[in-house]
Tab-separated table of C-alpha atoms in Angstrom:
chain	number	residue	atom	x	y	z
A	277	UNK	CA	0.000	0.000	0.000
A	278	UNK	CA	1.372	3.441	-0.893
A	279	UNK	CA	0.063	6.795	0.304
A	280	UNK	CA	1.060	10.173	-1.162
A	281	UNK	CA	0.587	12.536	1.082
A	282	UNK	CA	6.187	29.085	23.955
A	283	UNK	CA	9.681	28.088	24.476
A	284	UNK	CA	10.046	24.445	25.163
A	285	UNK	CA	12.996	22.141	24.760
A	286	UNK	CA	12.372	19.500	22.136
A	287	UNK	CA	14.901	16.861	21.235
A	288	UNK	CA	16.656	15.293	18.368
A	289	UNK	CA	19.513	13.125	19.637
A	290	UNK	CA	22.382	14.101	17.377
A	291	UNK	CA	24.636	11.286	16.334
A	292	UNK	CA	27.185	10.653	13.657
A	293	UNK	CA	29.826	8.071	13.127
A	294	UNK	CA	33.358	8.357	14.295
A	295	UNK	CA	35.292	9.654	11.318
A	296	UNK	CA	38.776	8.138	11.130
A	297	UNK	CA	41.672	10.146	9.765
A	298	UNK	CA	41.431	8.266	6.480
A	299	UNK	CA	38.067	9.940	5.825
A	300	UNK	CA	39.438	13.422	6.275
A	301	UNK	CA	42.591	12.566	4.318
A	302	UNK	CA	40.411	11.676	1.330
A	303	UNK	CA	40.504	15.414	0.676
A	304	UNK	CA	42.749	15.985	-2.280
A	305	UNK	CA	45.614	18.337	-1.667
A	306	UNK	CA	46.680	20.136	-4.816
A	307	UNK	CA	46.935	23.709	-5.999
A	308	UNK	CA	44.136	23.381	-8.522
A	309	UNK	CA	40.730	24.250	-7.154
A	310	UNK	CA	37.520	22.791	-8.579
A	311	UNK	CA	35.198	25.047	-10.509
A	312	UNK	CA	32.691	26.071	-7.839
A	313	UNK	CA	29.733	28.191	-8.920
A	314	UNK	CA	30.238	31.781	-7.731
A	315	UNK	CA	26.697	31.810	-6.380
A	316	UNK	CA	24.987	28.431	-6.341
A	317	UNK	CA	21.298	27.997	-6.917
A	318	UNK	CA	21.066	26.099	-3.613
A	319	UNK	CA	23.523	24.838	-1.015
A	320	UNK	CA	22.540	21.674	0.833
A	321	UNK	CA	24.241	21.379	4.222
A	322	UNK	CA	24.650	17.858	5.566
A	323	UNK	CA	24.894	18.443	9.312
A	324	UNK	CA	26.457	15.506	11.148
A	325	UNK	CA	27.557	16.344	14.710
A	326	UNK	CA	28.894	13.762	17.134
A	327	UNK	CA	26.980	11.393	19.386
A	328	UNK	CA	28.555	7.957	19.096
A	329	UNK	CA	30.342	5.586	16.735
A	330	UNK	CA	27.644	2.911	16.549
A	331	UNK	CA	26.529	3.706	13.018
A	332	UNK	CA	29.858	4.902	11.675
A	333	UNK	CA	30.013	2.796	8.527
A	334	UNK	CA	26.441	3.562	7.526
A	335	UNK	CA	26.965	7.314	7.576
A	336	UNK	CA	30.074	6.928	5.458
A	337	UNK	CA	27.925	5.012	2.978
A	338	UNK	CA	25.356	7.820	3.024
A	339	UNK	CA	27.952	10.388	2.012
A	340	UNK	CA	29.358	8.108	-0.674
A	341	UNK	CA	25.835	7.403	-1.932
A	342	UNK	CA	25.179	11.135	-2.345
A	343	UNK	CA	28.410	11.348	-4.330
A	344	UNK	CA	27.191	8.475	-6.512
A	345	UNK	CA	24.042	10.452	-7.306
A	346	UNK	CA	26.147	13.484	-8.253
A	347	UNK	CA	28.443	11.433	-10.493
A	348	UNK	CA	25.503	9.763	-12.227
A	349	UNK	CA	24.056	13.224	-12.786
A	350	UNK	CA	27.426	14.461	-14.139
A	351	UNK	CA	27.545	17.237	-11.580
A	352	UNK	CA	25.512	19.165	-9.026
A	353	UNK	CA	23.524	21.139	-11.588
A	354	UNK	CA	24.586	24.549	-10.316
A	355	UNK	CA	24.060	23.584	-6.681
A	356	UNK	CA	26.522	23.057	-3.812
A	357	UNK	CA	26.959	20.371	-1.145
A	358	UNK	CA	28.701	21.024	2.175
A	359	UNK	CA	29.188	18.479	4.991
A	360	UNK	CA	29.776	19.314	8.655
A	361	UNK	CA	31.025	16.111	10.255
A	362	UNK	CA	32.512	15.214	13.637
A	363	UNK	CA	35.428	12.829	13.996
A	364	UNK	CA	34.712	12.420	17.709
A	365	UNK	CA	33.286	14.430	20.570
A	366	UNK	CA	35.996	17.047	20.282
A	367	UNK	CA	36.911	17.609	16.636
A	368	UNK	CA	34.785	18.339	13.570
A	369	UNK	CA	35.429	19.389	9.991
A	370	UNK	CA	33.531	21.171	7.270
A	371	UNK	CA	33.983	19.583	3.855
A	372	UNK	CA	32.827	20.717	0.447
A	373	UNK	CA	31.937	18.054	-2.103
A	374	UNK	CA	32.385	19.059	-5.722
A	375	UNK	CA	32.388	17.350	-9.108
A	376	UNK	CA	35.435	17.385	-11.328
A	377	UNK	CA	36.575	15.237	-14.267
A	378	UNK	CA	33.800	12.674	-13.841
A	379	UNK	CA	34.104	12.126	-10.096
A	380	UNK	CA	33.452	13.773	-6.782
A	381	UNK	CA	36.149	15.397	-4.728
A	382	UNK	CA	36.221	16.397	-1.042
A	383	UNK	CA	37.934	19.560	0.166
A	384	UNK	CA	38.290	20.328	3.864
A	385	UNK	CA	37.307	23.943	4.471
A	386	UNK	CA	37.543	24.343	8.233
A	387	UNK	CA	38.259	22.514	11.489
A	388	UNK	CA	36.276	22.948	14.713
A	389	UNK	CA	36.840	22.013	18.330
A	390	UNK	CA	33.800	21.284	20.481
A	391	UNK	CA	35.032	23.693	23.169
A	392	UNK	CA	35.163	26.560	20.684
A	393	UNK	CA	32.031	25.587	18.740
A	394	UNK	CA	29.506	23.778	20.923
A	395	UNK	CA	27.001	22.661	18.300
A	396	UNK	CA	24.433	21.729	20.961
A	397	UNK	CA	23.883	25.466	21.520
A	398	UNK	CA	22.094	28.010	19.357
A	399	UNK	CA	25.332	30.003	18.961
A	400	UNK	CA	27.255	26.925	17.803
A	401	UNK	CA	24.580	25.987	15.266
A	402	UNK	CA	24.472	29.559	13.983
A	403	UNK	CA	28.250	29.613	13.539
A	404	UNK	CA	28.207	26.412	11.485
A	405	UNK	CA	25.390	27.637	9.228
A	406	UNK	CA	27.089	31.007	8.731
A	407	UNK	CA	30.364	29.281	7.836
A	408	UNK	CA	28.579	27.059	5.319
A	409	UNK	CA	27.021	30.144	3.750
A	410	UNK	CA	30.406	31.827	3.523
A	411	UNK	CA	32.124	28.782	1.999
A	412	UNK	CA	29.275	27.960	-0.379
A	413	UNK	CA	27.203	31.090	-1.092
A	414	UNK	CA	23.853	30.406	-2.718
A	415	UNK	CA	20.481	31.901	-3.424
A	416	UNK	CA	18.858	29.465	-1.002
A	417	UNK	CA	19.827	26.808	1.553
A	418	UNK	CA	18.615	23.465	2.873
A	419	UNK	CA	19.668	21.338	5.839
A	420	UNK	CA	19.940	17.536	6.074
A	421	UNK	CA	20.627	16.286	9.614
A	422	UNK	CA	22.210	12.875	10.177
A	423	UNK	CA	21.608	11.684	13.730
A	424	UNK	CA	19.688	9.500	16.153
A	425	UNK	CA	16.214	10.876	16.760
A	426	UNK	CA	13.683	11.000	19.574
A	427	UNK	CA	11.076	13.281	18.079
A	428	UNK	CA	10.126	16.302	20.149
A	429	UNK	CA	11.141	14.739	23.491
A	430	UNK	CA	13.442	16.946	25.630
A	431	UNK	CA	17.149	16.232	25.898
A	432	UNK	CA	18.097	14.079	28.854
A	433	UNK	CA	14.743	12.269	28.918
A	434	UNK	CA	15.134	8.543	29.501
A	435	UNK	CA	12.447	6.682	27.594
A	436	UNK	CA	13.065	3.347	29.219
A	437	UNK	CA	9.795	1.511	28.632
A	438	UNK	CA	10.698	-0.941	25.935
A	439	UNK	CA	8.831	-3.865	24.520
A	440	UNK	CA	10.553	-7.175	25.212
A	441	UNK	CA	11.942	-8.649	22.020
A	442	UNK	CA	9.911	-11.727	21.213
A	443	UNK	CA	11.713	-13.004	18.139
A	444	UNK	CA	12.571	-16.663	18.372
A	445	UNK	CA	16.197	-17.730	18.532
A	446	UNK	CA	17.914	-17.329	15.218
A	447	UNK	CA	15.417	-14.836	13.810
A	448	UNK	CA	17.190	-11.575	12.861
A	449	UNK	CA	16.568	-8.365	14.754
A	450	UNK	CA	17.334	-5.547	12.316
A	451	UNK	CA	19.080	-2.379	13.404
A	452	UNK	CA	17.448	0.991	12.934
A	453	UNK	CA	18.689	4.499	13.436
A	454	UNK	CA	16.929	4.791	16.755
A	455	UNK	CA	18.753	3.738	19.894
A	456	UNK	CA	16.889	5.773	22.485
A	457	UNK	CA	17.667	9.024	24.264
A	458	UNK	CA	19.988	7.590	26.871
A	459	UNK	CA	23.191	8.417	24.969
A	460	UNK	CA	25.572	11.080	26.226
A	461	UNK	CA	23.477	14.158	26.979
A	462	UNK	CA	26.444	16.399	26.187
A	463	UNK	CA	25.752	15.751	22.530
A	464	UNK	CA	21.979	16.094	22.549
A	465	UNK	CA	20.304	19.148	21.065
A	466	UNK	CA	16.763	20.346	21.625
A	467	UNK	CA	14.579	21.213	18.651
A	468	UNK	CA	13.898	24.648	20.126
A	469	UNK	CA	17.670	25.216	20.214
A	470	UNK	CA	17.969	24.200	16.566
A	471	UNK	CA	15.165	26.617	15.687
A	472	UNK	CA	16.849	29.425	17.616
A	473	UNK	CA	20.210	28.723	15.983
A	474	UNK	CA	18.694	28.816	12.503
A	475	UNK	CA	16.668	31.938	13.292
A	476	UNK	CA	19.795	33.765	14.470
A	477	UNK	CA	21.354	33.377	11.018
A	478	UNK	CA	18.445	35.161	9.376
A	479	UNK	CA	18.387	32.367	6.781
A	480	UNK	CA	15.146	30.447	6.331
A	481	UNK	CA	15.765	26.925	5.058
A	482	UNK	CA	13.999	25.509	2.035
A	483	UNK	CA	13.708	22.295	4.016
A	484	UNK	CA	15.080	20.539	7.064
A	485	UNK	CA	15.492	16.806	6.498
A	486	UNK	CA	16.012	14.495	9.468
A	487	UNK	CA	17.718	11.249	8.484
A	488	UNK	CA	16.764	9.627	11.766
A	489	UNK	CA	13.791	8.219	13.597
A	490	UNK	CA	10.476	9.627	14.800
A	491	UNK	CA	11.079	13.186	13.555
A	492	UNK	CA	7.978	13.574	11.368
A	493	UNK	CA	5.715	14.816	14.151
A	494	UNK	CA	3.459	17.823	14.500
A	495	UNK	CA	5.289	19.080	17.600
A	496	UNK	CA	8.604	19.348	15.737
A	497	UNK	CA	6.976	20.854	12.643
A	498	UNK	CA	5.352	23.508	14.825
A	499	UNK	CA	8.646	24.456	16.491
A	500	UNK	CA	10.404	24.754	13.111
A	501	UNK	CA	7.645	26.686	11.362
A	502	UNK	CA	9.531	29.990	11.427
A	503	UNK	CA	12.864	28.679	10.122
A	504	UNK	CA	11.999	26.267	7.291
A	505	UNK	CA	9.401	25.883	4.580
A	506	UNK	CA	9.351	22.078	4.732
A	507	UNK	CA	10.126	19.262	7.146
A	508	UNK	CA	11.122	15.916	5.613
A	509	UNK	CA	11.314	12.983	8.005
A	510	UNK	CA	10.049	9.560	9.052
A	511	UNK	CA	7.187	9.012	11.463
A	512	UNK	CA	8.792	5.761	12.629
A	513	UNK	CA	12.240	4.263	13.000
A	514	UNK	CA	14.425	4.393	9.907
A	515	UNK	CA	16.482	1.327	9.141
A	516	UNK	CA	20.171	1.820	9.889
A	517	UNK	CA	20.913	2.300	6.188
A	518	UNK	CA	19.116	5.658	6.331
A	519	UNK	CA	17.983	7.717	3.372
A	520	UNK	CA	18.858	6.263	-0.064
A	521	UNK	CA	20.919	9.256	-1.176
A	522	UNK	CA	22.031	7.594	-4.398
A	523	UNK	CA	18.334	7.531	-5.359
A	524	UNK	CA	17.210	10.900	-3.951
A	525	UNK	CA	20.367	13.043	-3.809
A	526	UNK	CA	19.623	15.028	-6.966
A	527	UNK	CA	16.003	15.414	-5.876
A	528	UNK	CA	17.276	16.945	-2.626
A	529	UNK	CA	19.517	19.350	-4.527
A	530	UNK	CA	16.554	20.401	-6.695
A	531	UNK	CA	13.825	20.405	-4.001
A	532	UNK	CA	11.845	17.739	-5.834
A	533	UNK	CA	9.903	16.473	-2.818
A	534	UNK	CA	7.747	14.058	-4.759
A	535	UNK	CA	10.944	12.564	-6.165
A	536	UNK	CA	12.357	12.246	-2.638
A	537	UNK	CA	9.244	10.442	-1.397
A	538	UNK	CA	9.022	8.171	-4.454
A	539	UNK	CA	12.722	7.293	-4.248
A	540	UNK	CA	12.472	6.533	-0.539
A	541	UNK	CA	9.408	4.338	-1.031
A	542	UNK	CA	10.863	2.483	-4.013
A	543	UNK	CA	14.010	1.694	-2.037
A	544	UNK	CA	12.368	0.534	1.169
A	545	UNK	CA	9.439	-1.314	-0.383
A	546	UNK	CA	11.958	-3.731	-1.889
A	547	UNK	CA	14.427	-3.681	1.020
A	548	UNK	CA	15.391	-6.860	2.893
A	549	UNK	CA	13.114	-5.609	5.697
A	550	UNK	CA	10.505	-3.859	3.523
A	551	UNK	CA	9.520	-1.155	5.987
A	552	UNK	CA	9.675	2.601	5.631
A	553	UNK	CA	7.603	5.707	6.252
A	554	UNK	CA	8.186	9.275	5.129
A	555	UNK	CA	6.286	12.542	5.200
A	556	UNK	CA	6.884	16.001	3.741
A	557	UNK	CA	5.274	18.685	5.884
A	558	UNK	CA	4.655	22.216	4.635
A	559	UNK	CA	5.547	24.178	7.767
A	560	UNK	CA	3.853	27.273	6.348
A	561	UNK	CA	0.536	25.492	6.952
A	562	UNK	CA	1.221	24.541	10.573
A	563	UNK	CA	-0.221	27.627	12.260
A	564	UNK	CA	-3.559	27.204	10.475
A	565	UNK	CA	-3.621	23.593	11.645
A	566	UNK	CA	-2.933	24.722	15.218
A	567	UNK	CA	-5.902	27.108	14.990
A	568	UNK	CA	-8.178	24.261	13.848
A	569	UNK	CA	-6.850	21.891	16.503
A	570	UNK	CA	-7.542	24.420	19.252
A	571	UNK	CA	-11.193	24.446	18.191
A	572	UNK	CA	-11.309	20.649	18.033
A	573	UNK	CA	-9.740	20.254	21.485
A	574	UNK	CA	-12.208	22.756	22.934
A	575	UNK	CA	-15.245	21.045	21.425
A	576	UNK	CA	-14.044	17.455	21.906
A	577	UNK	CA	-12.022	17.368	25.137
A	578	UNK	CA	-12.354	13.623	25.709
A	579	UNK	CA	-11.207	10.853	23.391
A	580	UNK	CA	-14.226	8.555	22.825
A	581	UNK	CA	-12.053	5.468	22.342
A	582	UNK	CA	-9.205	3.641	24.012
A	583	UNK	CA	-5.779	4.923	22.981
A	584	UNK	CA	-4.857	1.396	21.897
A	585	UNK	CA	-7.362	1.746	19.033
A	586	UNK	CA	-5.383	4.613	17.462
A	587	UNK	CA	-2.775	3.793	14.829
A	588	UNK	CA	0.538	3.520	16.655
A	589	UNK	CA	3.825	4.218	14.862
A	590	UNK	CA	6.483	3.316	17.409
A	591	UNK	CA	7.786	0.295	19.309
A	592	UNK	CA	7.165	1.443	22.864
A	593	UNK	CA	5.065	-0.547	25.309
A	594	UNK	CA	2.973	2.584	25.846
A	595	UNK	CA	2.847	4.430	22.540
A	596	UNK	CA	4.352	7.916	22.294
A	597	UNK	CA	3.947	8.566	18.563
A	598	UNK	CA	0.398	8.116	17.187
A	599	UNK	CA	-0.736	8.786	13.639
A	600	UNK	CA	-1.947	12.392	13.620
A	601	UNK	CA	-4.810	11.925	11.171
A	602	UNK	CA	-6.171	8.778	12.791
A	603	UNK	CA	-6.094	10.380	16.247
A	604	UNK	CA	-8.065	13.451	15.207
A	605	UNK	CA	-10.570	11.456	13.163
A	606	UNK	CA	-11.306	9.407	16.290
A	607	UNK	CA	-11.292	12.415	18.616
A	608	UNK	CA	-13.444	14.924	16.741
A	609	UNK	CA	-17.206	14.414	16.859
A	610	UNK	CA	-17.955	17.694	15.067
A	611	UNK	CA	-18.235	16.835	11.375
A	612	UNK	CA	-17.741	20.411	10.197
A	613	UNK	CA	-14.514	20.759	12.180
A	614	UNK	CA	-13.394	17.314	11.062
A	615	UNK	CA	-13.887	18.214	7.398
A	616	UNK	CA	-11.894	21.399	7.977
A	617	UNK	CA	-9.138	19.394	9.655
A	618	UNK	CA	-8.873	16.834	6.849
A	619	UNK	CA	-8.751	19.553	4.192
A	620	UNK	CA	-5.984	21.320	6.078
A	621	UNK	CA	-4.121	18.033	6.581
A	622	UNK	CA	-3.928	17.590	2.803
A	623	UNK	CA	-2.309	21.015	2.526
A	624	UNK	CA	-0.063	20.386	5.524
A	625	UNK	CA	1.352	17.076	4.229
A	626	UNK	CA	1.458	17.300	0.417
A	627	UNK	CA	3.638	14.192	-0.003
A	628	UNK	CA	3.882	11.010	2.035
A	629	UNK	CA	4.444	7.299	1.579
A	630	UNK	CA	4.503	4.171	3.678
A	631	UNK	CA	4.962	0.466	3.242
A	632	UNK	CA	2.314	-1.959	4.511
A	633	UNK	CA	4.167	-2.306	7.810
A	634	UNK	CA	6.714	-0.430	9.899
A	635	UNK	CA	9.538	-2.010	11.861
A	636	UNK	CA	10.747	-1.338	15.398
A	637	UNK	CA	14.064	-2.516	16.786
A	638	UNK	CA	12.470	-2.302	20.238
A	639	UNK	CA	10.026	-5.080	19.545
A	640	UNK	CA	11.965	-6.730	16.738
A	641	UNK	CA	8.664	-6.917	14.878
A	642	UNK	CA	6.839	-5.550	11.890
A	643	UNK	CA	3.624	-3.730	12.742
A	644	UNK	CA	0.682	-3.209	10.392
A	645	UNK	CA	-0.074	0.299	9.118
A	646	UNK	CA	-3.808	0.620	8.570
A	647	UNK	CA	-3.879	4.395	8.184
A	648	UNK	CA	-1.107	6.891	7.567
A	649	UNK	CA	-1.151	10.693	7.496
A	650	UNK	CA	2.602	11.374	7.297
A	651	UNK	CA	2.759	12.957	10.764
A	652	UNK	CA	2.511	11.763	14.345
A	653	UNK	CA	1.200	13.399	17.517
A	654	UNK	CA	1.774	12.588	21.188
A	655	UNK	CA	-1.319	14.229	22.722
A	656	UNK	CA	-3.056	10.930	23.624
A	657	UNK	CA	0.077	9.222	24.993
A	658	UNK	CA	-0.043	7.757	28.503
A	659	UNK	CA	3.653	6.860	28.505
A	660	UNK	CA	5.026	7.844	31.924
A	661	UNK	CA	8.363	8.924	30.450
A	662	UNK	CA	6.737	11.993	28.892
A	663	UNK	CA	3.870	12.526	31.334
A	664	UNK	CA	5.435	15.628	32.881
A	665	UNK	CA	6.601	17.241	29.651
A	666	UNK	CA	3.985	16.434	27.027
A	667	UNK	CA	1.782	19.402	27.872
A	668	UNK	CA	4.727	21.814	27.878
A	669	UNK	CA	5.419	21.674	24.154
A	670	UNK	CA	4.655	24.806	22.154
A	671	UNK	CA	2.196	22.765	20.097
A	672	UNK	CA	0.261	21.507	23.116
A	673	UNK	CA	0.127	24.884	24.826
A	674	UNK	CA	-1.064	26.646	21.662
A	675	UNK	CA	-3.752	24.065	20.836
A	676	UNK	CA	-5.316	23.542	24.267
């Protein structure tokens, strides 16, 4: 089945592989510089700050896959690609990827120490974005974040309620890009901090893509509404392989969101574990949705069904991330408001896709997707891990 589709700390757990010296030394050192466009049409910034080394090899493959897309396209088409990547918790580099003589080349532009550029702060994020703009000036910019993800949940939160893996002995448990929020809190960044850092640059992004789990949620979209036009992310866990950049890299350079969604779906629908979900949210439509939701919450304060009846999209014992559309269609008893909501939802999520099932490394199981809107919401969650913070999100406070 395929479907096309205030100040609170919210979390994406930043993580990137350990980058050995051989990666950085791939940069060619010669006096001849590649032919960069003076002003690119768009610069895509791959933002990969440190968290741990657990998915090191997969992130290397992601970068190489993007280069494959560029080589197959015989260039970047007047666009630019810059990568901010951390070798460890202390040292990072900014690298520009260009195309020359039929292949991609990597040039190191700058080196950063964590002490001097703490990228978990708004100032650190702003510095990195400003540097990318200086090194690769363009008419517009986009941001692709490689990391572990925990949706809107605040940094330092320990979501410890996990489903016991029930796979029989010998049955594979696939890895995904979600390992929980219990990693080193020094390298966790709140969504509100990301939004502040981007806002301080004065540069609105064409899109923010999260190549990590659980980031396609209404709470995150609401917090990013003033700094990006679009949010591209998965509602569920993404398999450890991440986004298929060799399939969608040129689409990302050209802002072809339908191409991104189609490429993602085509890749994961035929993957060894054929599970994948993706949504493209138009953040310019989020405030109108918040206005409608405030009316719905006022007129329908009580959910007329058990929360277990709502489409769940995570692997927790007590669901945190519910399908947004299914939740509201079960909550709202006012048909006029419900029609207004569904019309706005079509504008809010213009592109989406999902396989018949989603996979969670927590349960080690595939779970059926009966309905899919491209976004999740945590309003109905009874998970104790977020009980004290759920109603403090900007989204919750502005819609209740």
